[in-house]
Amino acid sequence: MTASPVPAATGPDPLAPADLGPVRLRNRVIKSATFEGVTTDAMVTDALIDFHVAVGAGGAGMTTVAYLAVSPEGRTERNQIYWRPEALPGLRRLTDAVHATGAAISAQIGHAGPVANSRSNGLPSLAPSTRPNPLSMSLDRAASDSDIRRIVQDHARATQYAIDVGFDAVEVHLGHNYLASSFLSPKLNRRKDRWGGPLHRRAEFARRILQAVGEAADGRIAVLAKMNMADGVPGGLWLDESLAFAQILEHDGHVHALELTGGSSLLNPMYLFRGDVPIREMAETQSGLVKLGMKIFGRLVFSHYPYEPLYFRDYARQFRDAVDVPLVLLGGITDLAGMNAAMDDGFEFVAMARALLREPDLINRIRAESATKSLCIHCNLCAASIFTGTRCPLVSPGSLTDGHRAERPAFTTS
């Protein structure tokens, strides 16, 4: 029996073309940033190109490269790409290949801060305040005024590089307790100077980053910011402050859209993912004390949140009521019905991740048959695969531990 067609949205058609700032997308579906785990020597590889070409050929309006660090110490680990002249030819090959599929391509740019592994990078990790870093078994160094000025300019330089190599957009990473997000967090930012304390001071770093990016972009590419609605940890950023922060960013006027997310790669990564928690599989990808610690304490670190469709919708609706800037809804969007619900709520775009790992051609299949349902079962085994090439292991079976890295970072999100 043929499934019934999905009723049309009362809002815009999510599969119709739409403008994101100066960029025309062929539809309103964005492949959200998921660390691909396939780069070596911090350079583009054929596997990275293949990863994003599959998403573009599969029908998404735009795919997001995750993530391109603005500074060498801002990588989560040493094989992650960071912006420098040597990386530009490979990035141009990547953008050209994605454009050939008809999709646009965005560069997620940012600085990992306390999510960086200084042992892997061979460089000190930075945070708002000095704190132990379990990833490298060392201390994060409190970022100085000169660090902050440098990293702001690094974002501007990365934006210019992104334009030079053909990206259609940059997505500034202000979420998941990466550096800018950790400055926003009352839990992680214990500073007593002008960068700490009340929200307007904790937000200043992120605001300066976006101003620098906006000025560098100068209307030539779209600028998005990925921001936490909630860190998902006691004492972290919560809706009262994140709503106010979104209003500040709207007033500043440097972004064309906000992508709404939540959770902490550092303290509560499963707040973002929802669904099963494959502790055993994630632990097996690690080595030494990190592997032992995950096996012993994993259930305390990786909380379980049952999966449900559109799981960030209720939080995100509050942002829709508070700001007029275009918003990207992510979290549990796996079919046309979910996309239509987002459009009906007033969101301009939707972001998908795990569903497109399982089926990169899902958008084409939905366009052909509106009742198509994603095959993703939210087992989160893809989270364990990020160290050997991010994929759905149910589709592309293989060892989750025999990767190309001699030294792996702890579990991170983009």
mmCIF file of C-alpha atoms in Angstrom:
data_model
loop_
_atom_site.group_PDB
_atom_site.id
_atom_site.type_symbol
_atom_site.label_atom_id
_atom_site.label_comp_id
_atom_site.label_asym_id
_atom_site.label_seq_id
_atom_site.Cartn_x
_atom_site.Cartn_y
_atom_site.Cartn_z
ATOM 1 C CA MET A 1 0.000 0.000 0.000
ATOM 2 C CA THR A 2 1.355 3.406 -1.007
ATOM 3 C CA ALA A 3 1.882 5.868 1.850
ATOM 4 C CA SER A 4 -0.264 8.995 1.849
ATOM 5 C CA PRO A 5 1.440 12.205 0.686
ATOM 6 C CA VAL A 6 2.499 14.604 3.411
ATOM 7 C CA PRO A 7 0.222 17.675 3.662
ATOM 8 C CA ALA A 8 1.849 20.864 2.417
ATOM 9 C CA ALA A 9 3.235 23.351 4.910
ATOM 10 C CA THR A 10 1.303 26.530 5.533
ATOM 11 C CA GLY A 11 4.688 28.265 5.529
ATOM 12 C CA PRO A 12 7.288 28.209 2.748
ATOM 13 C CA ASP A 13 7.992 25.024 0.816
ATOM 14 C CA PRO A 14 11.171 23.641 2.419
ATOM 15 C CA LEU A 15 12.203 22.066 -0.882
ATOM 16 C CA ALA A 16 11.868 25.290 -2.890
ATOM 17 C CA PRO A 17 14.731 27.762 -3.483
ATOM 18 C CA ALA A 18 15.388 30.354 -0.798
ATOM 19 C CA ASP A 19 17.781 33.215 -0.089
ATOM 20 C CA LEU A 20 20.243 33.047 2.797
ATOM 21 C CA GLY A 21 21.641 36.551 2.884
ATOM 22 C CA PRO A 22 23.374 37.066 -0.482
ATOM 23 C CA VAL A 23 23.285 33.360 -1.361
ATOM 24 C CA ARG A 24 20.507 31.586 -3.247
ATOM 25 C CA LEU A 25 20.039 28.001 -2.044
ATOM 26 C CA ARG A 26 18.164 25.428 -4.088
ATOM 27 C CA ASN A 27 16.168 24.471 -0.987
ATOM 28 C CA ARG A 28 15.971 25.210 2.737
ATOM 29 C CA VAL A 29 17.775 22.074 3.933
ATOM 30 C CA ILE A 30 21.283 22.506 5.354
ATOM 31 C CA LYS A 31 23.565 19.598 6.179
ATOM 32 C CA SER A 32 24.709 20.634 9.635
ATOM 33 C CA ALA A 33 28.324 20.373 10.699
ATOM 34 C CA THR A 34 29.459 16.913 11.782
ATOM 35 C CA PHE A 35 33.173 16.316 12.307
ATOM 36 C CA GLU A 36 34.147 14.209 9.307
ATOM 37 C CA GLY A 37 37.248 12.535 10.775
ATOM 38 C CA VAL A 38 38.925 11.957 7.410
ATOM 39 C CA THR A 39 41.664 14.586 7.197
ATOM 40 C CA THR A 40 45.375 13.911 7.612
ATOM 41 C CA ASP A 41 48.109 16.467 8.230
ATOM 42 C CA ALA A 42 45.374 19.107 8.597
ATOM 43 C CA MET A 43 44.741 19.037 4.834
ATOM 44 C CA VAL A 44 41.804 18.259 2.561
ATOM 45 C CA THR A 45 41.608 14.640 1.444
ATOM 46 C CA ASP A 46 39.683 12.905 -1.311
ATOM 47 C CA ALA A 47 37.591 11.282 1.425
ATOM 48 C CA LEU A 48 36.521 14.720 2.717
ATOM 49 C CA ILE A 49 35.534 15.762 -0.791
ATOM 50 C CA ASP A 50 33.611 12.523 -1.327
ATOM 51 C CA PHE A 51 31.783 13.034 1.985
ATOM 52 C CA HIS A 52 30.398 16.435 0.964
ATOM 53 C CA VAL A 53 29.859 15.595 -2.682
ATOM 54 C CA ALA A 54 27.554 12.762 -1.574
ATOM 55 C CA VAL A 55 25.473 15.236 0.429
ATOM 56 C CA GLY A 56 25.377 17.713 -2.439
ATOM 57 C CA ALA A 57 24.474 15.061 -5.004
ATOM 58 C CA GLY A 58 21.847 13.804 -2.573
ATOM 59 C CA GLY A 59 19.865 17.018 -2.811
ATOM 60 C CA ALA A 60 20.658 19.184 0.237
ATOM 61 C CA GLY A 61 20.645 22.917 -0.348
ATOM 62 C CA MET A 62 23.945 23.452 1.433
ATOM 63 C CA THR A 63 26.514 21.260 3.160
ATOM 64 C CA THR A 64 28.695 22.444 6.046
ATOM 65 C CA VAL A 65 32.364 21.525 6.460
ATOM 66 C CA ALA A 66 33.120 20.796 10.119
ATOM 67 C CA TYR A 67 35.076 22.374 11.301
ATOM 68 C CA LEU A 68 37.897 24.593 10.011
ATOM 69 C CA ALA A 69 39.862 26.003 12.928
ATOM 70 C CA VAL A 70 40.890 29.638 12.715
ATOM 71 C CA SER A 71 44.082 29.082 14.744
ATOM 72 C CA PRO A 72 46.461 26.111 15.023
ATOM 73 C CA GLU A 73 45.805 25.692 18.759
ATOM 74 C CA GLY A 74 42.073 25.911 18.046
ATOM 75 C CA ARG A 75 41.928 22.400 16.558
ATOM 76 C CA THR A 76 40.321 19.610 18.541
ATOM 77 C CA GLU A 77 43.266 17.466 17.391
ATOM 78 C CA ARG A 78 46.284 17.793 15.157
ATOM 79 C CA ASN A 79 44.819 16.326 11.950
ATOM 80 C CA GLN A 80 41.974 18.818 11.852
ATOM 81 C CA ILE A 81 42.212 21.452 9.133
ATOM 82 C CA TYR A 82 43.135 24.973 10.156
ATOM 83 C CA TRP A 83 43.188 28.015 7.894
ATOM 84 C CA ARG A 84 46.591 28.634 6.308
ATOM 85 C CA PRO A 85 47.863 29.093 2.751
ATOM 86 C CA GLU A 86 48.903 25.438 2.366
ATOM 87 C CA ALA A 87 45.302 24.271 2.911
ATOM 88 C CA LEU A 88 43.711 26.587 0.345
ATOM 89 C CA PRO A 89 44.208 24.585 -2.883
ATOM 90 C CA GLY A 90 42.534 21.548 -1.332
ATOM 91 C CA LEU A 91 39.660 23.657 -0.032
ATOM 92 C CA ARG A 92 39.174 25.072 -3.533
ATOM 93 C CA ARG A 93 38.971 21.514 -4.899
ATOM 94 C CA LEU A 94 36.342 20.806 -2.250
ATOM 95 C CA THR A 95 34.138 23.816 -3.025
ATOM 96 C CA ASP A 96 34.383 23.231 -6.790
ATOM 97 C CA ALA A 97 33.353 19.596 -6.373
ATOM 98 C CA VAL A 98 30.329 20.465 -4.227
ATOM 99 C CA HIS A 99 29.255 23.278 -6.551
ATOM 100 C CA ALA A 100 29.283 20.801 -9.415
ATOM 101 C CA THR A 101 26.428 18.973 -7.668
ATOM 102 C CA GLY A 102 24.292 22.129 -7.541
ATOM 103 C CA ALA A 103 24.631 22.554 -3.771
ATOM 104 C CA ALA A 104 26.145 25.426 -1.840
ATOM 105 C CA ILE A 105 28.885 24.883 0.732
ATOM 106 C CA SER A 106 29.533 26.526 4.085
ATOM 107 C CA ALA A 107 32.686 26.575 6.210
ATOM 108 C CA GLN A 108 32.173 26.220 9.936
ATOM 109 C CA ILE A 109 34.905 28.350 11.487
ATOM 110 C CA GLY A 110 35.884 28.677 15.117
ATOM 111 C CA HIS A 111 38.323 27.972 17.909
ATOM 112 C CA ALA A 112 37.942 24.843 20.032
ATOM 113 C CA GLY A 113 39.276 26.452 23.209
ATOM 114 C CA PRO A 114 38.830 23.981 26.100
ATOM 115 C CA VAL A 115 37.646 21.287 23.653
ATOM 116 C CA ALA A 116 41.105 21.302 22.020
ATOM 117 C CA ASN A 117 43.582 18.554 22.843
ATOM 118 C CA SER A 118 46.850 20.337 23.581
ATOM 119 C CA ARG A 119 48.756 17.038 23.771
ATOM 120 C CA SER A 120 47.699 16.179 20.239
ATOM 121 C CA ASN A 121 48.186 19.707 18.860
ATOM 122 C CA GLY A 122 51.449 20.337 20.665
ATOM 123 C CA LEU A 123 50.122 23.770 21.619
ATOM 124 C CA PRO A 124 48.525 25.106 24.820
ATOM 125 C CA SER A 125 44.738 24.908 24.985
ATOM 126 C CA LEU A 126 42.869 28.083 25.880
ATOM 127 C CA ALA A 127 39.790 28.733 27.995
ATOM 128 C CA PRO A 128 38.233 31.754 29.685
ATOM 129 C CA SER A 129 39.714 30.643 32.995
ATOM 130 C CA THR A 130 42.467 28.223 33.991
ATOM 131 C CA ARG A 131 40.993 24.756 34.396
ATOM 132 C CA PRO A 132 41.934 21.075 34.135
ATOM 133 C CA ASN A 133 41.583 19.646 30.637
ATOM 134 C CA PRO A 134 40.652 15.929 30.713
ATOM 135 C CA LEU A 135 41.362 15.564 26.985
ATOM 136 C CA SER A 136 45.077 16.263 27.371
ATOM 137 C CA MET A 137 45.486 15.612 31.093
ATOM 138 C CA SER A 138 46.850 19.143 31.487
ATOM 139 C CA LEU A 139 45.629 22.645 32.298
ATOM 140 C CA ASP A 140 43.862 25.021 29.937
ATOM 141 C CA ARG A 141 45.495 28.427 29.994
ATOM 142 C CA ALA A 142 43.274 31.459 30.574
ATOM 143 C CA ALA A 143 43.142 33.436 27.324
ATOM 144 C CA SER A 144 44.908 36.779 27.573
ATOM 145 C CA ASP A 145 43.797 40.049 26.001
ATOM 146 C CA SER A 146 46.363 39.498 23.257
ATOM 147 C CA ASP A 147 45.018 35.960 22.641
ATOM 148 C CA ILE A 148 41.517 37.361 22.300
ATOM 149 C CA ARG A 149 42.591 40.080 19.857
ATOM 150 C CA ARG A 150 44.557 37.554 17.800
ATOM 151 C CA ILE A 151 41.707 35.047 17.630
ATOM 152 C CA VAL A 152 39.228 37.731 16.585
ATOM 153 C CA GLN A 153 41.530 38.636 13.710
ATOM 154 C CA ASP A 154 42.032 34.949 12.925
ATOM 155 C CA HIS A 155 38.270 34.696 12.325
ATOM 156 C CA ALA A 156 38.423 37.636 9.934
ATOM 157 C CA ARG A 157 41.374 36.082 8.083
ATOM 158 C CA ALA A 158 39.544 32.742 7.865
ATOM 159 C CA THR A 159 36.519 34.506 6.378
ATOM 160 C CA GLN A 160 38.648 36.101 3.672
ATOM 161 C CA TYR A 161 40.255 32.742 2.930
ATOM 162 C CA ALA A 162 36.790 31.173 2.701
ATOM 163 C CA ILE A 163 35.779 33.764 0.121
ATOM 164 C CA ASP A 164 39.002 33.249 -1.804
ATOM 165 C CA VAL A 165 38.460 29.478 -2.166
ATOM 166 C CA GLY A 166 34.780 29.679 -3.117
ATOM 167 C CA PHE A 167 32.721 29.011 0.000
ATOM 168 C CA ASP A 168 29.187 30.401 -0.135
ATOM 169 C CA ALA A 169 28.911 30.932 3.618
ATOM 170 C CA VAL A 170 30.762 30.806 6.899
ATOM 171 C CA GLU A 171 29.163 29.476 10.052
ATOM 172 C CA VAL A 172 30.814 30.915 13.157
ATOM 173 C CA HIS A 173 30.900 28.310 15.931
ATOM 174 C CA LEU A 174 29.529 29.922 19.088
ATOM 175 C CA GLY A 175 28.197 26.688 20.577
ATOM 176 C CA HIS A 176 29.047 23.465 22.407
ATOM 177 C CA ASN A 177 31.465 25.171 24.826
ATOM 178 C CA TYR A 178 34.107 25.729 22.173
ATOM 179 C CA LEU A 179 36.043 28.899 22.998
ATOM 180 C CA ALA A 180 33.439 31.593 22.271
ATOM 181 C CA SER A 181 30.728 29.457 23.871
ATOM 182 C CA SER A 182 32.877 28.840 26.940
ATOM 183 C CA PHE A 183 33.202 32.602 27.399
ATOM 184 C CA LEU A 184 29.403 32.808 27.340
ATOM 185 C CA SER A 185 29.079 30.080 29.981
ATOM 186 C CA PRO A 186 28.768 31.289 33.597
ATOM 187 C CA LYS A 187 30.109 27.887 34.644
ATOM 188 C CA LEU A 188 33.311 28.042 32.589
ATOM 189 C CA ASN A 189 33.936 31.789 32.566
ATOM 190 C CA ARG A 190 35.037 32.816 36.062
ATOM 191 C CA ARG A 191 36.916 35.915 34.961
ATOM 192 C CA LYS A 192 36.776 39.145 36.944
ATOM 193 C CA ASP A 193 37.910 41.416 34.100
ATOM 194 C CA ARG A 194 35.974 42.941 31.200
ATOM 195 C CA TRP A 195 35.504 39.486 29.621
ATOM 196 C CA GLY A 196 33.651 37.955 32.587
ATOM 197 C CA GLY A 197 30.751 38.591 34.916
ATOM 198 C CA PRO A 198 27.366 39.727 33.548
ATOM 199 C CA LEU A 199 26.152 38.561 30.140
ATOM 200 C CA HIS A 200 27.095 41.706 28.251
ATOM 201 C CA ARG A 201 30.752 41.210 29.245
ATOM 202 C CA ARG A 202 30.759 37.431 28.629
ATOM 203 C CA ALA A 203 29.214 38.088 25.195
ATOM 204 C CA GLU A 204 31.769 40.685 24.125
ATOM 205 C CA PHE A 205 34.256 38.160 22.691
ATOM 206 C CA ALA A 206 31.612 36.552 20.466
ATOM 207 C CA ARG A 207 30.329 39.959 19.372
ATOM 208 C CA ARG A 208 33.811 41.069 18.331
ATOM 209 C CA ILE A 209 34.287 37.838 16.397
ATOM 210 C CA LEU A 210 31.054 38.341 14.475
ATOM 211 C CA GLN A 211 31.836 41.987 13.794
ATOM 212 C CA ALA A 212 35.218 41.010 12.344
ATOM 213 C CA VAL A 213 33.663 38.217 10.273
ATOM 214 C CA GLY A 214 30.854 40.459 9.029
ATOM 215 C CA GLU A 215 33.269 43.167 7.988
ATOM 216 C CA ALA A 216 35.511 40.676 6.211
ATOM 217 C CA ALA A 217 32.543 39.083 4.438
ATOM 218 C CA ASP A 218 31.221 42.490 3.351
ATOM 219 C CA GLY A 219 28.051 40.998 1.894
ATOM 220 C CA ARG A 220 29.933 38.663 -0.450
ATOM 221 C CA ILE A 221 28.997 35.468 1.377
ATOM 222 C CA ALA A 222 26.391 34.510 3.959
ATOM 223 C CA VAL A 223 27.320 34.659 7.641
ATOM 224 C CA LEU A 224 25.651 32.284 10.113
ATOM 225 C CA ALA A 225 26.292 31.815 13.814
ATOM 226 C CA LYS A 226 25.731 28.487 15.551
ATOM 227 C CA MET A 227 24.756 29.267 19.126
ATOM 228 C CA ASN A 228 23.679 27.328 22.181
ATOM 229 C CA MET A 229 20.181 27.784 23.480
ATOM 230 C CA ALA A 230 21.267 25.832 26.569
ATOM 231 C CA ASP A 231 24.543 24.210 27.582
ATOM 232 C CA GLY A 232 22.676 21.371 29.280
ATOM 233 C CA VAL A 233 24.812 21.554 32.440
ATOM 234 C CA PRO A 234 24.051 23.055 35.870
ATOM 235 C CA GLY A 235 25.386 26.574 36.062
ATOM 236 C CA GLY A 236 25.853 26.841 32.294
ATOM 237 C CA LEU A 237 24.186 29.085 29.742
ATOM 238 C CA TRP A 238 20.410 28.815 29.900
ATOM 239 C CA LEU A 239 17.442 30.230 27.979
ATOM 240 C CA ASP A 240 17.142 33.444 29.951
ATOM 241 C CA GLU A 241 20.610 34.522 28.831
ATOM 242 C CA SER A 242 20.735 32.830 25.433
ATOM 243 C CA LEU A 243 17.536 34.606 24.378
ATOM 244 C CA ALA A 244 19.063 37.916 25.410
ATOM 245 C CA PHE A 245 22.272 37.001 23.570
ATOM 246 C CA ALA A 246 20.310 36.273 20.378
ATOM 247 C CA GLN A 247 18.695 39.696 20.652
ATOM 248 C CA ILE A 248 22.129 41.280 21.039
ATOM 249 C CA LEU A 249 23.354 39.516 17.885
ATOM 250 C CA GLU A 250 20.281 40.620 15.969
ATOM 251 C CA HIS A 251 20.845 44.210 17.073
ATOM 252 C CA ASP A 252 24.508 44.056 16.012
ATOM 253 C CA GLY A 253 23.412 43.013 12.529
ATOM 254 C CA HIS A 254 26.406 40.917 11.459
ATOM 255 C CA VAL A 255 24.632 37.591 10.798
ATOM 256 C CA HIS A 256 22.193 36.460 8.146
ATOM 257 C CA ALA A 257 20.901 33.558 10.255
ATOM 258 C CA LEU A 258 21.283 31.860 13.626
ATOM 259 C CA GLU A 259 21.503 28.079 13.854
ATOM 260 C CA LEU A 260 20.075 27.018 17.230
ATOM 261 C CA THR A 261 21.766 24.184 19.075
ATOM 262 C CA GLY A 262 22.561 23.017 22.586
ATOM 263 C CA GLY A 263 24.868 20.877 24.669
ATOM 264 C CA SER A 264 28.525 20.863 25.587
ATOM 265 C CA SER A 265 31.208 18.828 23.824
ATOM 266 C CA LEU A 266 33.157 19.305 27.025
ATOM 267 C CA LEU A 267 30.553 18.503 29.688
ATOM 268 C CA ASN A 268 27.387 17.018 28.154
ATOM 269 C CA PRO A 269 27.627 16.028 24.471
ATOM 270 C CA MET A 270 24.561 13.779 24.405
ATOM 271 C CA TYR A 271 22.340 16.783 25.154
ATOM 272 C CA LEU A 272 22.747 17.573 21.470
ATOM 273 C CA PHE A 273 22.330 14.090 20.010
ATOM 274 C CA ARG A 274 19.495 12.356 21.890
ATOM 275 C CA GLY A 275 18.928 8.632 21.524
ATOM 276 C CA ASP A 276 21.153 5.690 22.425
ATOM 277 C CA VAL A 277 24.496 6.182 24.194
ATOM 278 C CA PRO A 278 27.058 3.698 22.786
ATOM 279 C CA ILE A 279 29.556 4.013 25.648
ATOM 280 C CA ARG A 280 31.366 0.748 24.897
ATOM 281 C CA GLU A 281 31.885 1.598 21.235
ATOM 282 C CA MET A 282 33.035 5.159 22.017
ATOM 283 C CA ALA A 283 35.444 3.955 24.696
ATOM 284 C CA GLU A 284 37.020 1.424 22.331
ATOM 285 C CA THR A 285 38.042 4.248 19.982
ATOM 286 C CA GLN A 286 40.181 5.805 22.729
ATOM 287 C CA SER A 287 43.461 4.741 24.290
ATOM 288 C CA GLY A 288 45.171 4.761 27.651
ATOM 289 C CA LEU A 289 43.606 6.610 30.551
ATOM 290 C CA VAL A 290 40.881 8.183 28.412
ATOM 291 C CA LYS A 291 39.665 4.737 27.358
ATOM 292 C CA LEU A 292 39.724 3.464 30.937
ATOM 293 C CA GLY A 293 38.006 6.587 32.220
ATOM 294 C CA MET A 294 35.224 6.338 29.653
ATOM 295 C CA LYS A 295 34.585 2.705 30.560
ATOM 296 C CA ILE A 296 34.423 3.490 34.276
ATOM 297 C CA PHE A 297 32.775 6.890 34.291
ATOM 298 C CA GLY A 298 31.148 7.018 30.858
ATOM 299 C CA ARG A 299 27.614 6.668 32.187
ATOM 300 C CA LEU A 300 28.187 9.690 34.401
ATOM 301 C CA VAL A 301 29.639 11.843 31.608
ATOM 302 C CA PHE A 302 27.373 10.764 28.752
ATOM 303 C CA SER A 303 23.827 11.296 29.981
ATOM 304 C CA HIS A 304 20.932 9.609 28.215
ATOM 305 C CA TYR A 305 18.221 11.716 26.567
ATOM 306 C CA PRO A 306 15.442 9.811 24.796
ATOM 307 C CA TYR A 307 15.075 10.689 21.137
ATOM 308 C CA GLU A 308 11.958 12.408 19.886
ATOM 309 C CA PRO A 309 11.277 14.231 16.621
ATOM 310 C CA LEU A 310 12.020 17.967 16.640
ATOM 311 C CA TYR A 311 13.491 17.737 20.137
ATOM 312 C CA PHE A 312 14.757 21.341 20.181
ATOM 313 C CA ARG A 313 11.494 22.754 18.838
ATOM 314 C CA ASP A 314 10.032 24.036 22.112
ATOM 315 C CA TYR A 315 13.216 25.880 23.033
ATOM 316 C CA ALA A 316 13.657 27.241 19.509
ATOM 317 C CA ARG A 317 10.120 28.585 19.320
ATOM 318 C CA GLN A 318 11.009 30.995 22.116
ATOM 319 C CA PHE A 319 13.776 32.407 19.913
ATOM 320 C CA ARG A 320 11.337 32.696 17.025
ATOM 321 C CA ASP A 321 9.153 34.852 19.248
ATOM 322 C CA ALA A 322 12.103 36.939 20.474
ATOM 323 C CA VAL A 323 13.995 37.822 17.264
ATOM 324 C CA ASP A 324 13.256 38.501 13.603
ATOM 325 C CA VAL A 325 16.605 37.288 12.227
ATOM 326 C CA PRO A 326 16.252 34.096 10.139
ATOM 327 C CA LEU A 327 16.619 30.937 12.217
ATOM 328 C CA VAL A 328 17.812 27.434 11.379
ATOM 329 C CA LEU A 329 16.073 24.659 13.331
ATOM 330 C CA LEU A 330 18.009 21.472 13.999
ATOM 331 C CA GLY A 331 17.407 18.447 16.172
ATOM 332 C CA GLY A 332 15.325 15.458 15.121
ATOM 333 C CA ILE A 333 14.373 16.589 11.608
ATOM 334 C CA THR A 334 14.279 13.472 9.482
ATOM 335 C CA ASP A 335 11.361 13.801 7.053
ATOM 336 C CA LEU A 336 9.179 16.241 5.141
ATOM 337 C CA ALA A 337 6.612 16.388 7.920
ATOM 338 C CA GLY A 338 9.270 17.676 10.301
ATOM 339 C CA MET A 339 10.486 20.214 7.751
ATOM 340 C CA ASN A 340 6.934 21.444 7.198
ATOM 341 C CA ALA A 341 6.400 21.767 10.952
ATOM 342 C CA ALA A 342 9.498 23.946 11.145
ATOM 343 C CA MET A 343 8.263 26.139 8.307
ATOM 344 C CA ASP A 344 4.842 26.432 9.953
ATOM 345 C CA ASP A 345 6.564 27.614 13.147
ATOM 346 C CA GLY A 346 8.280 30.391 11.230
ATOM 347 C CA PHE A 347 11.781 28.933 10.892
ATOM 348 C CA GLU A 348 13.448 29.774 7.610
ATOM 349 C CA PHE A 349 15.768 26.751 7.317
ATOM 350 C CA VAL A 350 16.240 23.284 8.759
ATOM 351 C CA ALA A 351 19.488 21.459 9.514
ATOM 352 C CA MET A 352 19.971 17.714 9.299
ATOM 353 C CA ALA A 353 22.937 15.587 10.340
ATOM 354 C CA ARG A 354 22.514 11.940 11.368
ATOM 355 C CA ALA A 355 19.739 11.301 8.849
ATOM 356 C CA LEU A 356 22.080 12.423 6.045
ATOM 357 C CA LEU A 357 24.904 10.275 7.386
ATOM 358 C CA ARG A 358 22.594 7.282 7.038
ATOM 359 C CA GLU A 359 21.239 8.400 3.662
ATOM 360 C CA PRO A 360 23.072 11.232 1.911
ATOM 361 C CA ASP A 361 20.424 11.084 -0.846
ATOM 362 C CA LEU A 362 17.504 11.473 1.573
ATOM 363 C CA ILE A 363 16.444 14.876 0.206
ATOM 364 C CA ASN A 364 16.227 13.544 -3.343
ATOM 365 C CA ARG A 365 14.213 10.587 -2.084
ATOM 366 C CA ILE A 366 11.838 12.872 -0.170
ATOM 367 C CA ARG A 367 11.414 15.036 -3.240
ATOM 368 C CA ALA A 368 10.509 11.937 -5.251
ATOM 369 C CA GLU A 369 8.161 10.542 -2.580
ATOM 370 C CA SER A 370 6.971 12.989 0.075
ATOM 371 C CA ALA A 371 6.114 10.271 2.617
ATOM 372 C CA THR A 372 9.705 8.950 2.701
ATOM 373 C CA LYS A 373 10.963 8.307 6.232
ATOM 374 C CA SER A 374 14.590 8.353 7.277
ATOM 375 C CA LEU A 375 16.151 4.998 8.113
ATOM 376 C CA CYS A 376 18.185 6.533 10.963
ATOM 377 C CA ILE A 377 17.430 4.734 14.244
ATOM 378 C CA HIS A 378 19.278 7.241 16.484
ATOM 379 C CA CYS A 379 21.669 4.596 17.797
ATOM 380 C CA ASN A 380 24.498 7.188 17.730
ATOM 381 C CA LEU A 381 27.077 4.659 16.580
ATOM 382 C CA CYS A 382 28.046 7.380 14.106
ATOM 383 C CA ALA A 383 29.371 9.312 17.109
ATOM 384 C CA ALA A 384 31.887 6.556 17.727
ATOM 385 C CA SER A 385 32.861 6.470 14.052
ATOM 386 C CA ILE A 386 34.201 10.037 13.934
ATOM 387 C CA PHE A 387 37.755 8.858 14.630
ATOM 388 C CA THR A 388 37.846 6.507 11.625
ATOM 389 C CA GLY A 389 35.725 8.487 9.182
ATOM 390 C CA THR A 390 32.279 9.691 10.218
ATOM 391 C CA ARG A 391 29.603 7.437 8.792
ATOM 392 C CA CYS A 392 26.589 5.354 9.679
ATOM 393 C CA PRO A 393 28.178 2.008 10.681
ATOM 394 C CA LEU A 394 24.885 0.267 9.924
ATOM 395 C CA VAL A 395 25.362 1.185 6.262
ATOM 396 C CA SER A 396 29.171 1.201 6.066
ATOM 397 C CA PRO A 397 30.296 -1.501 8.493
ATOM 398 C CA GLY A 398 33.888 -1.741 9.548
ATOM 399 C CA SER A 399 36.105 -1.322 12.558
ATOM 400 C CA LEU A 400 35.491 1.759 14.656
ATOM 401 C CA THR A 401 39.014 1.540 16.051
ATOM 402 C CA ASP A 402 41.335 0.933 13.098
ATOM 403 C CA GLY A 403 41.544 4.551 11.986
ATOM 404 C CA HIS A 404 44.371 6.506 10.447
ATOM 405 C CA ARG A 405 45.258 8.378 13.641
ATOM 406 C CA ALA A 406 47.949 7.231 16.009
ATOM 407 C CA GLU A 407 46.486 9.542 18.612
ATOM 408 C CA ARG A 408 42.778 10.251 18.814
ATOM 409 C CA PRO A 409 40.941 13.088 20.505
ATOM 410 C CA ALA A 410 38.156 12.476 22.959
ATOM 411 C CA PHE A 411 34.577 12.573 21.672
ATOM 412 C CA THR A 412 33.661 15.987 20.268
ATOM 413 C CA THR A 413 30.803 17.564 18.380
ATOM 414 C CA SER A 414 30.747 20.321 15.774
#
